[in-house]
Coordinates of C-alpha atoms and ligand atoms in Angstrom, one line a residue:
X1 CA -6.2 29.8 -20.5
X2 CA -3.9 28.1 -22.5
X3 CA -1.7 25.2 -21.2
X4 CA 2.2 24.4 -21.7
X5 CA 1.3 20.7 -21.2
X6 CA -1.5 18.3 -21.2
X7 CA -0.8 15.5 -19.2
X8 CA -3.6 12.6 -19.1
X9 CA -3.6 9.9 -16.1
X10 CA -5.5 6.9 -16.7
X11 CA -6.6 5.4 -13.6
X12 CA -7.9 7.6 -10.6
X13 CA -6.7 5.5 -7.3
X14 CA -4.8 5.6 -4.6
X15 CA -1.6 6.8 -6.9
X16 CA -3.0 8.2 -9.9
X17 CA -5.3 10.8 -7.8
X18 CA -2.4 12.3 -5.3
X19 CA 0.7 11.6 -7.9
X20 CA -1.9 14.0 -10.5
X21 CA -2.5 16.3 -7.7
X22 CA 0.7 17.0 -6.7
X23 CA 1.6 17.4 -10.3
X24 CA -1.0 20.0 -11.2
X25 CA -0.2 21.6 -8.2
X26 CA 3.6 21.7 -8.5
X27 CA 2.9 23.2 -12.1
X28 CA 0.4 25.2 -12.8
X29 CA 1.3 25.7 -16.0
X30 CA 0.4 22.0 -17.5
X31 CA -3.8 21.0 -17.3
X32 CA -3.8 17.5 -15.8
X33 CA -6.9 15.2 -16.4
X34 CA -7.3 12.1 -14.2
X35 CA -9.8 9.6 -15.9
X36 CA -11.0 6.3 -14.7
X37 CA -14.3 3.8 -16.0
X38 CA -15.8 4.1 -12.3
X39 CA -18.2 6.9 -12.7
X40 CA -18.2 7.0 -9.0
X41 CA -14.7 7.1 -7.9
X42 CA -14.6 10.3 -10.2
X43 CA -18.1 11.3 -8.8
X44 CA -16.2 11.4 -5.7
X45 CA -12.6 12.6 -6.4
X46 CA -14.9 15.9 -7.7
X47 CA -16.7 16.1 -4.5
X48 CA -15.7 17.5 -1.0
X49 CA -15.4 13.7 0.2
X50 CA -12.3 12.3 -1.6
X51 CA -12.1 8.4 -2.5
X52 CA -9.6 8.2 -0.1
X53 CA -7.9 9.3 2.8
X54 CA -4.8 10.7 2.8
X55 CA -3.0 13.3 4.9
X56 CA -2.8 16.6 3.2
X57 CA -4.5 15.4 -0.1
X58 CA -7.5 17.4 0.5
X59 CA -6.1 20.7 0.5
X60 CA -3.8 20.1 -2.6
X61 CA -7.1 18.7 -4.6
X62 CA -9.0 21.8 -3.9
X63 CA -6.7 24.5 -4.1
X64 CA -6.1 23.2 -8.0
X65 CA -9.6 21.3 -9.0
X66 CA -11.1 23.0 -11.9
X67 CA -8.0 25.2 -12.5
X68 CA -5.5 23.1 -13.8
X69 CA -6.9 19.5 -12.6
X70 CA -9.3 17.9 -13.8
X71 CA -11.6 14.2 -13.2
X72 CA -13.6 12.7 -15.8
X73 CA -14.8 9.2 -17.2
X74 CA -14.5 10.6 -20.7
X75 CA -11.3 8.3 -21.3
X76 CA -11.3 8.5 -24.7
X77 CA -12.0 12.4 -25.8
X78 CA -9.2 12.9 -23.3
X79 CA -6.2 10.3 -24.9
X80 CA -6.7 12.4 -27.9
X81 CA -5.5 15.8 -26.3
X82 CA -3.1 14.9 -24.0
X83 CA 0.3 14.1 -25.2
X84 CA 1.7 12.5 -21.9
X85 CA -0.2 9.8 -20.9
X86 CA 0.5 8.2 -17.3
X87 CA -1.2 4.6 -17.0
X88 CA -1.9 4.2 -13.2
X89 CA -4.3 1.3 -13.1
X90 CA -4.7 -1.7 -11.0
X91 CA -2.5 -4.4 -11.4
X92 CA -3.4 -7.3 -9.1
X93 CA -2.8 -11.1 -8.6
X94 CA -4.0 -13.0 -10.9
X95 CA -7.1 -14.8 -9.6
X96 CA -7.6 -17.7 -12.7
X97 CA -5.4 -19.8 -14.9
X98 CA -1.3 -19.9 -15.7
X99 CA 0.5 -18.3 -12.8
X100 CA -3.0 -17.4 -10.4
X101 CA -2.2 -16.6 -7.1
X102 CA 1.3 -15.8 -8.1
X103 CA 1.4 -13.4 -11.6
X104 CA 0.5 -9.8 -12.4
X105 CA -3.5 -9.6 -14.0
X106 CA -2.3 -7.2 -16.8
X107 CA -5.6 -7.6 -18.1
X108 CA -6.5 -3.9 -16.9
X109 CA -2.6 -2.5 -18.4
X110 CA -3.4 -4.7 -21.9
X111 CA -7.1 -2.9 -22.4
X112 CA -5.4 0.5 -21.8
X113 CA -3.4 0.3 -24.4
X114 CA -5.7 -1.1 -26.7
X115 CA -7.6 2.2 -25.9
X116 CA -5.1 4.9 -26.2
X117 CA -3.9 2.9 -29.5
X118 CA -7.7 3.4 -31.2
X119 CA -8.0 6.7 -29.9
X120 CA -4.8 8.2 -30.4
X121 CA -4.2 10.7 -33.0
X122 CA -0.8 11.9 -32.2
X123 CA 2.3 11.0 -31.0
X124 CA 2.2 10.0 -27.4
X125 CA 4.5 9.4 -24.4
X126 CA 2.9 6.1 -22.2
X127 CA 4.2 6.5 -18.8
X128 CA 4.0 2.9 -17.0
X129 CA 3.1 4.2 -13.4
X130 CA 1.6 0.7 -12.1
X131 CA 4.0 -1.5 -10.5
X132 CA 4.7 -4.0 -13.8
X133 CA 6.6 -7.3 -14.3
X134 CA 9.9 -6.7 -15.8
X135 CA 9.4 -6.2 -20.0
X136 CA 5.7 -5.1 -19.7
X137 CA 6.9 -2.5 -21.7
X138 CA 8.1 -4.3 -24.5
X139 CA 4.8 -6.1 -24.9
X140 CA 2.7 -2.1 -24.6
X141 CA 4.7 -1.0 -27.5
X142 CA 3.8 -4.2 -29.6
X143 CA 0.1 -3.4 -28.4
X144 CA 0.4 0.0 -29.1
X145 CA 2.0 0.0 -32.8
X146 CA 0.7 -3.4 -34.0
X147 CA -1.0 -1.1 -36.8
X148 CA 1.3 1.3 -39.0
X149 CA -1.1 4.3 -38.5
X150 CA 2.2 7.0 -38.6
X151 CA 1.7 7.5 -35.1
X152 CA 4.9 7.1 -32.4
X153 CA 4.2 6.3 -29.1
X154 CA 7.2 6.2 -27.0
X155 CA 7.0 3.4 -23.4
X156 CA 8.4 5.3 -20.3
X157 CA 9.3 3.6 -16.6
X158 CA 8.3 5.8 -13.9
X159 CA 7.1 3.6 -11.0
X160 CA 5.8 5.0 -7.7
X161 CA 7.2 4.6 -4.3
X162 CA 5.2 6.3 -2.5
X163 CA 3.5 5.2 0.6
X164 CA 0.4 5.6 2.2
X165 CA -0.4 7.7 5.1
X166 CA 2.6 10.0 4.1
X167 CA 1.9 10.2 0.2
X168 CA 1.4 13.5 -0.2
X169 CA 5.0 13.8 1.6
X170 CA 6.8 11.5 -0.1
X171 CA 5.4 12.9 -3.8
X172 CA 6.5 16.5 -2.5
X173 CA 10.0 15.2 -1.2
X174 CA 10.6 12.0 -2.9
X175 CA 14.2 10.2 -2.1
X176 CA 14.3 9.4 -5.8
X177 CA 11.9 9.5 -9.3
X178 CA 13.3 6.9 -11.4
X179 CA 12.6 7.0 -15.0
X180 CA 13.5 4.1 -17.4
X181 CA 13.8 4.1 -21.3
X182 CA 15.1 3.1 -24.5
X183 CA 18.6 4.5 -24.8
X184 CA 17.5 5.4 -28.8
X185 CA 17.2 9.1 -29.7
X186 CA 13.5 8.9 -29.4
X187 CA 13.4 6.7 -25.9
X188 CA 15.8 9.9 -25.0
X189 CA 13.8 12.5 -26.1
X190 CA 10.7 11.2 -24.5
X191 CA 12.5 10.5 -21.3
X192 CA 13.6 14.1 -21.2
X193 CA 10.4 15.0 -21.3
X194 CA 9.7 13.2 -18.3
X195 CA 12.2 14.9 -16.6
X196 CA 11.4 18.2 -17.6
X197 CA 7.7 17.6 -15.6
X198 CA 9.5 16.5 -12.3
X199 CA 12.1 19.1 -12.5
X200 CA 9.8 21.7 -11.4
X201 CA 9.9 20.5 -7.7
X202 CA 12.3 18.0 -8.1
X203 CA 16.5 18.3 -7.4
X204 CA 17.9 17.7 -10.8
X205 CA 20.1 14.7 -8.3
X206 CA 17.2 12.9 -7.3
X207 CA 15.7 12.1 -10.8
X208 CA 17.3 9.2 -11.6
X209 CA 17.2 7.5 -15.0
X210 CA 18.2 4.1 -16.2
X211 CA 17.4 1.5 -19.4
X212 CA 13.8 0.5 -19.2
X213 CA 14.2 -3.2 -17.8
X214 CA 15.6 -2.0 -14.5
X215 CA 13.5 0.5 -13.9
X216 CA 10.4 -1.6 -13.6
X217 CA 12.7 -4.6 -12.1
X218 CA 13.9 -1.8 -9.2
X219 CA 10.1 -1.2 -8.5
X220 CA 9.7 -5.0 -7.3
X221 CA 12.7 -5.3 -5.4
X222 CA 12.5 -2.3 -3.6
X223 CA 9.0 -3.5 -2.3
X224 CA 10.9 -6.7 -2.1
X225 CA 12.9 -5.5 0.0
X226 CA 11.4 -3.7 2.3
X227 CA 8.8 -6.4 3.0
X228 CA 12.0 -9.1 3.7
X229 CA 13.0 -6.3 6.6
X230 CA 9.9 -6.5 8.2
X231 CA 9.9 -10.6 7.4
X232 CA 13.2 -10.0 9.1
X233 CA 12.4 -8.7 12.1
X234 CA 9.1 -10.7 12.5
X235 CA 11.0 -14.2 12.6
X236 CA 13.4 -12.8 14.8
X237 CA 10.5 -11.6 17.1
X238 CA 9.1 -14.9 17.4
X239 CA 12.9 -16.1 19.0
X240 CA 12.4 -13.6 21.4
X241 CA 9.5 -14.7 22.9
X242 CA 10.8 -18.1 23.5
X243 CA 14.4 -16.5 25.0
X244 CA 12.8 -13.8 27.1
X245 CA 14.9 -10.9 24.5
X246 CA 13.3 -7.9 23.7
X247 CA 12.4 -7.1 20.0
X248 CA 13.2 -3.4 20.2
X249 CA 16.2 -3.8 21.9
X250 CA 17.5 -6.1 19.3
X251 CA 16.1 -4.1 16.8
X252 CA 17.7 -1.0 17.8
X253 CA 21.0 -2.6 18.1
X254 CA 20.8 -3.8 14.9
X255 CA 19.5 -0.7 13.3
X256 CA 21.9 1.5 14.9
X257 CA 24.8 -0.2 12.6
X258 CA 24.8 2.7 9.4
X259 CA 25.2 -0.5 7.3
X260 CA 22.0 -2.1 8.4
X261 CA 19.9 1.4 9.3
X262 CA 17.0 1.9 11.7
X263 CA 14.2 2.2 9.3
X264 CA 11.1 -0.9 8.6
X265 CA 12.3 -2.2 12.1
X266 CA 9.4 -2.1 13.4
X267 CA 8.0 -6.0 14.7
X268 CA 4.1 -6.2 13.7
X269 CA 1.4 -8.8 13.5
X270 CA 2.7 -8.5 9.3
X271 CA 2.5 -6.4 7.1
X272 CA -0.4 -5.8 4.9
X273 CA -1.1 -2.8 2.4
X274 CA -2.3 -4.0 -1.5
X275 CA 1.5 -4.4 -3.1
X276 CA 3.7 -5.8 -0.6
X277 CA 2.5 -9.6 -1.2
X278 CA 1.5 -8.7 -4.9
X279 CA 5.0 -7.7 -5.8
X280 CA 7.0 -10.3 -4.0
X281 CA 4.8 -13.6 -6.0
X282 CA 5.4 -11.2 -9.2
X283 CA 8.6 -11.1 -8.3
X284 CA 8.7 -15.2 -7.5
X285 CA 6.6 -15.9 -10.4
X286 CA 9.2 -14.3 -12.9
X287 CA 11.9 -15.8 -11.1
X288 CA 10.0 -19.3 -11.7
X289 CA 9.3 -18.3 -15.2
X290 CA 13.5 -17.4 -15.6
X291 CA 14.2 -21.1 -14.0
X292 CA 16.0 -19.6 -11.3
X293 CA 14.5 -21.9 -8.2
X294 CA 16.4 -21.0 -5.8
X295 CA 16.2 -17.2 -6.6
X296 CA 12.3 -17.8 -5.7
X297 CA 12.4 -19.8 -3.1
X298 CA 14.1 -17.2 -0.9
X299 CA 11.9 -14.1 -2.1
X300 CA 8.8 -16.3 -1.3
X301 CA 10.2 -17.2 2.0
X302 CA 9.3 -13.3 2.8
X303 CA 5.5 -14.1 2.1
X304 CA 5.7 -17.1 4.3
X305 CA 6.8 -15.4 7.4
X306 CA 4.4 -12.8 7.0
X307 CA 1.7 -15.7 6.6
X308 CA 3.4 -17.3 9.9
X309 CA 3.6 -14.0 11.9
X310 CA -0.5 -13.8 11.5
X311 CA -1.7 -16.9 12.1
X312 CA 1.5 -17.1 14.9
X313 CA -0.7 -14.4 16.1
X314 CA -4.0 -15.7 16.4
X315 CA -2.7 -18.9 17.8
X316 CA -1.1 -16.6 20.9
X317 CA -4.7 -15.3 21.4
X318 CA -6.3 -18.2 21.5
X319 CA -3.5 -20.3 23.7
X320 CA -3.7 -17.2 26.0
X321 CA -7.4 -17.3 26.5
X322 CA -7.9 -21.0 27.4
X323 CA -8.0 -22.6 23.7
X324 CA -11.3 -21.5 23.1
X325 CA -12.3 -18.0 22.1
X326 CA -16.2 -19.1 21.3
X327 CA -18.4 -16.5 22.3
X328 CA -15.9 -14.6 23.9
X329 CA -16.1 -10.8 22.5
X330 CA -12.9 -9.6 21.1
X331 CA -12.6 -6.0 19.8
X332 CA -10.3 -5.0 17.1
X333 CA -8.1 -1.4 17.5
X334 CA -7.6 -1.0 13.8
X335 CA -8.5 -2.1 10.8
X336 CA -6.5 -0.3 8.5
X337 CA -3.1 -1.7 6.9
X338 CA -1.3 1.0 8.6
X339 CA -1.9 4.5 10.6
X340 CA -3.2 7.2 8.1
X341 CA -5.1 5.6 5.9
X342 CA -8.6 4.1 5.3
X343 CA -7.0 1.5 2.8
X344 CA -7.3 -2.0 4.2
X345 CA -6.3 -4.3 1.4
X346 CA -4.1 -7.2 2.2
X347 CA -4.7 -6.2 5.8
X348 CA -3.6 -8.3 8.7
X349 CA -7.0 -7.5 10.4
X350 CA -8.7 -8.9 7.5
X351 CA -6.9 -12.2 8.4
X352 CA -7.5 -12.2 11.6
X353 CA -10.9 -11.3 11.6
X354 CA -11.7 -13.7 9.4
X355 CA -9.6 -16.3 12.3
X356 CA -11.6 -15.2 14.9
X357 CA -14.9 -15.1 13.6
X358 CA -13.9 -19.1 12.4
X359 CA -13.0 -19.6 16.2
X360 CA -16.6 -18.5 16.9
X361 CA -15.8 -15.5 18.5
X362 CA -17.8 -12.4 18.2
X363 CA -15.5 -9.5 17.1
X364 CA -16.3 -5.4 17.6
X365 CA -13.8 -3.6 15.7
X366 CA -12.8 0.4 15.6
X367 CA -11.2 2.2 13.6
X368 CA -11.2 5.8 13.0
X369 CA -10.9 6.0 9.0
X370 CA -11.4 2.2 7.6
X371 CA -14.9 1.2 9.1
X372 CA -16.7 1.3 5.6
X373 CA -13.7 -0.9 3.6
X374 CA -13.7 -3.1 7.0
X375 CA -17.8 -3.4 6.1
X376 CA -17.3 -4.5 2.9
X377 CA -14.2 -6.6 3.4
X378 CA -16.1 -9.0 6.0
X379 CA -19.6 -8.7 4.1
X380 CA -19.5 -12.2 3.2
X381 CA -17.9 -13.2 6.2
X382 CA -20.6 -14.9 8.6
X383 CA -20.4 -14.3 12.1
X384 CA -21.1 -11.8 14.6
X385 CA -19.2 -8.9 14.0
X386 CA -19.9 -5.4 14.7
X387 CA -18.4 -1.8 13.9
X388 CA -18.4 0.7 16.5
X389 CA -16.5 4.3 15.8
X390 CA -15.5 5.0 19.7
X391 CA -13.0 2.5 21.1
X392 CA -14.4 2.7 24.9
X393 CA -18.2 1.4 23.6
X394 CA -16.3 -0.9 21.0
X395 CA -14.4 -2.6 24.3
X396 CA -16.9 -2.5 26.6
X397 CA -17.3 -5.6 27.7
X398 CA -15.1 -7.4 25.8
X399 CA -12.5 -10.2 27.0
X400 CA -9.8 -9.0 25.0
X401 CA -8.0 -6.3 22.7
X402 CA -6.3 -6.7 20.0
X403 CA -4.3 -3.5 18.4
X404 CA -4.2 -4.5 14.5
X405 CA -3.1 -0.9 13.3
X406 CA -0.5 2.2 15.0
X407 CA -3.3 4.5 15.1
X408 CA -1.6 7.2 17.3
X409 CA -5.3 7.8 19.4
X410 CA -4.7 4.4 20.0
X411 CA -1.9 4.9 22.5
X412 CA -3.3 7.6 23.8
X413 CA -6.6 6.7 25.5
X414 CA -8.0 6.1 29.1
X415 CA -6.6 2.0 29.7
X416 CA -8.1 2.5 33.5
X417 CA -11.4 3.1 32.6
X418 CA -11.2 0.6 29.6
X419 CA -10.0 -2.1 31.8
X420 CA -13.4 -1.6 33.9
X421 CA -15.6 -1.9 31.7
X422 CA -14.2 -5.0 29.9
X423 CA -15.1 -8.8 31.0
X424 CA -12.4 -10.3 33.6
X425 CA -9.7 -11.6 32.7
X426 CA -8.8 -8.8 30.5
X427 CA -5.9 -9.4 27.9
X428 CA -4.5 -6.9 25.5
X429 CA -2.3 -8.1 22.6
X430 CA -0.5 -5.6 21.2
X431 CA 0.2 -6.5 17.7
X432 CA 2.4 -2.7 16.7
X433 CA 3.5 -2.8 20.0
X434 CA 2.5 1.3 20.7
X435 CA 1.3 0.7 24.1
X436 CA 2.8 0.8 27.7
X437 CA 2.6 -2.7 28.4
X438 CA 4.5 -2.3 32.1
X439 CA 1.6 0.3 32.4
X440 CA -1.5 -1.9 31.5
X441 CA 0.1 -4.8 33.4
X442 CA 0.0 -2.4 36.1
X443 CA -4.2 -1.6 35.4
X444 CA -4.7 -5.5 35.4
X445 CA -4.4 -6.3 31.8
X446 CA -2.5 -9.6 31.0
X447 CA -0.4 -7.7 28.0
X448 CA 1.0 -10.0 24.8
X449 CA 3.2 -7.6 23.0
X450 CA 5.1 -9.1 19.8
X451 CA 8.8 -10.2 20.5
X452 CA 8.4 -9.7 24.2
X453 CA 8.1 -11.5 26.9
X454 CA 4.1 -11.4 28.4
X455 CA 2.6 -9.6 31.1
X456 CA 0.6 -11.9 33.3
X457 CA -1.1 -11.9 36.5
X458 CA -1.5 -15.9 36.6
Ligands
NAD1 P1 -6.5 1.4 -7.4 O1 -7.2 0.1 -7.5 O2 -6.7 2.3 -6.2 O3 -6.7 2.3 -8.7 C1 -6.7 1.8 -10.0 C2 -7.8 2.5 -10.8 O4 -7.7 2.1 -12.2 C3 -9.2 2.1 -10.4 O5 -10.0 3.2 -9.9 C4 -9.8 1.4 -11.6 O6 -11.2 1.7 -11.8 C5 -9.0 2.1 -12.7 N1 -9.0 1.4 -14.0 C6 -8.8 0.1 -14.2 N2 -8.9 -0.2 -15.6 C7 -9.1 1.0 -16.2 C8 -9.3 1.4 -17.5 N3 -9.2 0.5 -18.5 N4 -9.5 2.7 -17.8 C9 -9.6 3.6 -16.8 N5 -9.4 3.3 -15.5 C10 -9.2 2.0 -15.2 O7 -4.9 1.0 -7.5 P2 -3.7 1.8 -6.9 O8 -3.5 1.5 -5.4 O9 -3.8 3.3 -7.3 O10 -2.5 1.1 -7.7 C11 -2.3 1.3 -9.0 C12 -0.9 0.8 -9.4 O11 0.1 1.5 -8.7 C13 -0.7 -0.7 -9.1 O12 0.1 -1.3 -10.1 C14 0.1 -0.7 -7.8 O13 0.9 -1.8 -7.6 C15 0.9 0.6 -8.0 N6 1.3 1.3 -6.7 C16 0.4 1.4 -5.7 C17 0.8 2.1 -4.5 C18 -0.2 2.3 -3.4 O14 0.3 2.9 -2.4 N7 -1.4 2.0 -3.5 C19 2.1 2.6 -4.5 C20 3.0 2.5 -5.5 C21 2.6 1.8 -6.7
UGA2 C1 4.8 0.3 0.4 C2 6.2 1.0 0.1 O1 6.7 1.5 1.4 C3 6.2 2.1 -0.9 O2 7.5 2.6 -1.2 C4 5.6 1.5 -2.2 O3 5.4 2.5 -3.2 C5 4.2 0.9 -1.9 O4 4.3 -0.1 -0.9 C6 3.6 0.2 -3.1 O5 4.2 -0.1 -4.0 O6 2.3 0.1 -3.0 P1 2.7 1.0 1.7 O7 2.3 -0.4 1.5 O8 1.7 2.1 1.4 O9 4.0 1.4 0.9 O10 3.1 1.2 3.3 P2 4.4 0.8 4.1 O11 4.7 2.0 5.0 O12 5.5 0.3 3.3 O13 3.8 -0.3 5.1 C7 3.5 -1.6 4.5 C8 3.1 -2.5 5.7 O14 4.2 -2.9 6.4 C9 2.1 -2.0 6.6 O15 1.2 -3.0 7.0 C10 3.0 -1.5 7.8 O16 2.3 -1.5 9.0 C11 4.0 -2.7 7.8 N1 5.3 -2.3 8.5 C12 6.0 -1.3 8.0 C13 5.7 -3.1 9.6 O17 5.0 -4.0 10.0 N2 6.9 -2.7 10.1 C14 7.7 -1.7 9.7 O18 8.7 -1.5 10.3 C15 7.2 -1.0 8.6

């Protein structure tokens, strides 16, 4: 079969694999290759047990595998054919020298287009996919045409917004594709290519395009933003606690203002998820970089809350169990960022985990889809933890609960026969607030929600 399009992704993750699936299955008429250097990743991605676990993937990944998409670790054969390359690899905090703990690693972006520069043999469109400080692109088309070879590659914007848990909706119904470029004929042309691709599912209205610079600047803040709601709401939940207010109920009378809007209202032990914090000290770092202090200041004020709102939460457990938690079994609902995934980087439950475990306690955690990243995210954590795939054995006998992610079987299950078999007193601290707290008062529980008042029987 011959192919109107062959469109390359380089980097088989949590974006590159469903963003390349939902193109190949949107257009059959283009062959779509995702590559990546971890053999295994692809191993898997061409197995029945995907990498990762998203609602809805599965089905799109089989019904187009081996027809019109492709995985492979043969990077380079595959830059030569492909004339729109997507580049959707990992772009992390810097762990080591100028800006660590703060800048993007573009160490993983910079070898990329080293690559597709020694391989290419044709003009190519680069399509930045991974969330990149503001002028990355200028520095990938120095990379990239550094030697005078005849060849034109043109840089493209096209950041994902996507989330997990609902990725596979959000690539089929996105609010908006936004794809930067060079206003010059060529920037143009390239760019119209671009839209030609997303145009097959796509409203003509909702493909937005603007110059290059605000396209990956409008990737950061709208992370930005949306974290500084949720910052937002956690301070605020904090104030309620001391003043007896409820968090909903402030939240929804906020919310309810069309100004303001009801979405990322939700209070939570913080947000977690691999970009949030990444983007926001990107963000500060370039403000820093730009002199622009105070600018900084207030966008890292977002990652300090969040900090706050975990440890705020560990010190709530460990105040409500008598200041000591040693040896006292507390089991874990969740271990996932969020409901719907497996993903747990940048967790909360990695955090307090960790807390606990330093408290001495010995910690049982469940989750249904994140045990194996919860294995290897503790493995060099030493203490007494344990993994346990049914929440009743994983609370059995344990002193407290603590609900880390809004897993829906999570409000669902039997809290009278939980309550039983746990050790007395029995607390539950609700950290996504899903559960009936009145309800498990009720049972016996002594119930810490976030931005409530508590539940207790003393
Ligand atoms: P990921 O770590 O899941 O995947 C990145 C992949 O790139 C890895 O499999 C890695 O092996 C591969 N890779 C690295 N260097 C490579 C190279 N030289 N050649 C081939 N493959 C290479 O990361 P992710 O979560 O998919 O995120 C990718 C980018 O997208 C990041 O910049 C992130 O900020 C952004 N983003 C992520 C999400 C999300 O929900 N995870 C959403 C929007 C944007
Ligand atoms: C987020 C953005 O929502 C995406 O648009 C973006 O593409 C993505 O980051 C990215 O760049 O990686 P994601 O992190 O997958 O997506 O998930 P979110 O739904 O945004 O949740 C992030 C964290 O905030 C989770 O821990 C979630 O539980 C928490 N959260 C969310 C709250 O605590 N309260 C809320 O009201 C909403």
């Amino acid at each position: 079969m011959t192919f109107e399009k062959h469109i390359l992704c380089i980097g088989a993750g949590y974006v590159g694999g469903p963003t390349m699936a939902m193109i190949a299955f949107k257009c059959p008429q283009y062959k779509v290759t995702v590559v990546d250097i971890n053999p295994e990743r692809i191993a898997q991605w061409n197995s029945d047990t995907l990498p990762i676990y998203e609602p809805g993937l599965d089905e799109i990944v089989k019904a187009r595998r081996g027809k019109n998409l492709f995985f492979s670790t043969e990077v380079e054969q595959r830059i030569q054919e492909c004339e729109v390359i997507f580049v959707s690899v990992n772009t992390p905090t810097k762990t080591f020298g100028a800006g660590a703990g703060m800048a993007a690693d573009l160490q993983y972006w910079d070898k990329t287009a080293r690559q597709i520069r020694k391989c290419a043999q044709s003009n190519k469109i680069i399509v930045e996919k991974s969330t990149l400080p503001v002028k990355t692109a200028q520095a990938m088309k120095r990379i990239l045409t550094c030697e005078d070879n005849g060849i034109r590659f043109d840089v493209l914007s096209n950041p994902e917004f996507l989330a997990e848990g609902t990725a596979i909706r959000d690539l089929e119904d996105p609010d908006r594709v936004l794809i930067g470029s060079t206003l010059t004929p060529n920037g143009i042309r390239a760019r119209d290519v671009l839209v030609e691709i997303y145009a097959n599912w796509v409203p003509r209205d909702r493909i937005v395009t603007s110059n290059i610079w605000s396209s990956e600047l409008s990737k950061l803040v709208a992370n930005a933003f949306l974290a500084q709601r949720i910052s937002s709401i956690n301070s605020i939940s904090a104030l309620c606690e001391k003043a007896d207010a409820d968090i909903e109920e402030v939240a929804r009378a906020v919310g309810m203002d069309r100004r303001v809007g009801n979405r990322f209202l939700n209070a939570s032990v913080g947000f977690g998820g691999s970009c949030f914090r990444k983007d926001i000290l990107n963000l500060v770092y370039l403000c820093r970089y730009y002199d622009l202090k105070e600018v900084a200041d207030y966008w890292e004020g977002v990652v300090r809350i969040n900090d706050y709102q975990k440890e705020r939460f560990i010190l709530k457990m460990l105040d409500a169990l008598f200041n000591t938690l040693a040896d006292k079994k507390v089991c874990l609902f969740g271990f996932a960022f969020k409901a719907d995934t497996g993903d747990t980087r940048e967790s909360p439950a990695v955090f307090v985990a960790s807390r606990l475990i330093e408290e001495r306690a010995t910690v049982v955690i469940t989750d249904p889809k994140a045990l194996k990243n919860a294995m290897k995210d503790l493995a060099g954590v030493a203490g007494d933890v344990s993994y346990v795939e049914d929440p009743y054995a994983a609370s059995e006998g344990c002193s407290a609960i603590a609900v880390m992610t809004e897993w829906r079987i999570f409000s669902t299950l039997d809290y009278e026969r939980i309550y039983r078999a746990m050790a007395k007193p029995a607390f539950i601290f609700d950290g996504r607030n899903i559960l009936d707290h009145q309800r498990l008062f009720e049972i016996g529980f002594n119930v810490f929600p976030i931005g409530k008042p508590s539940l207790t029987h003393f």
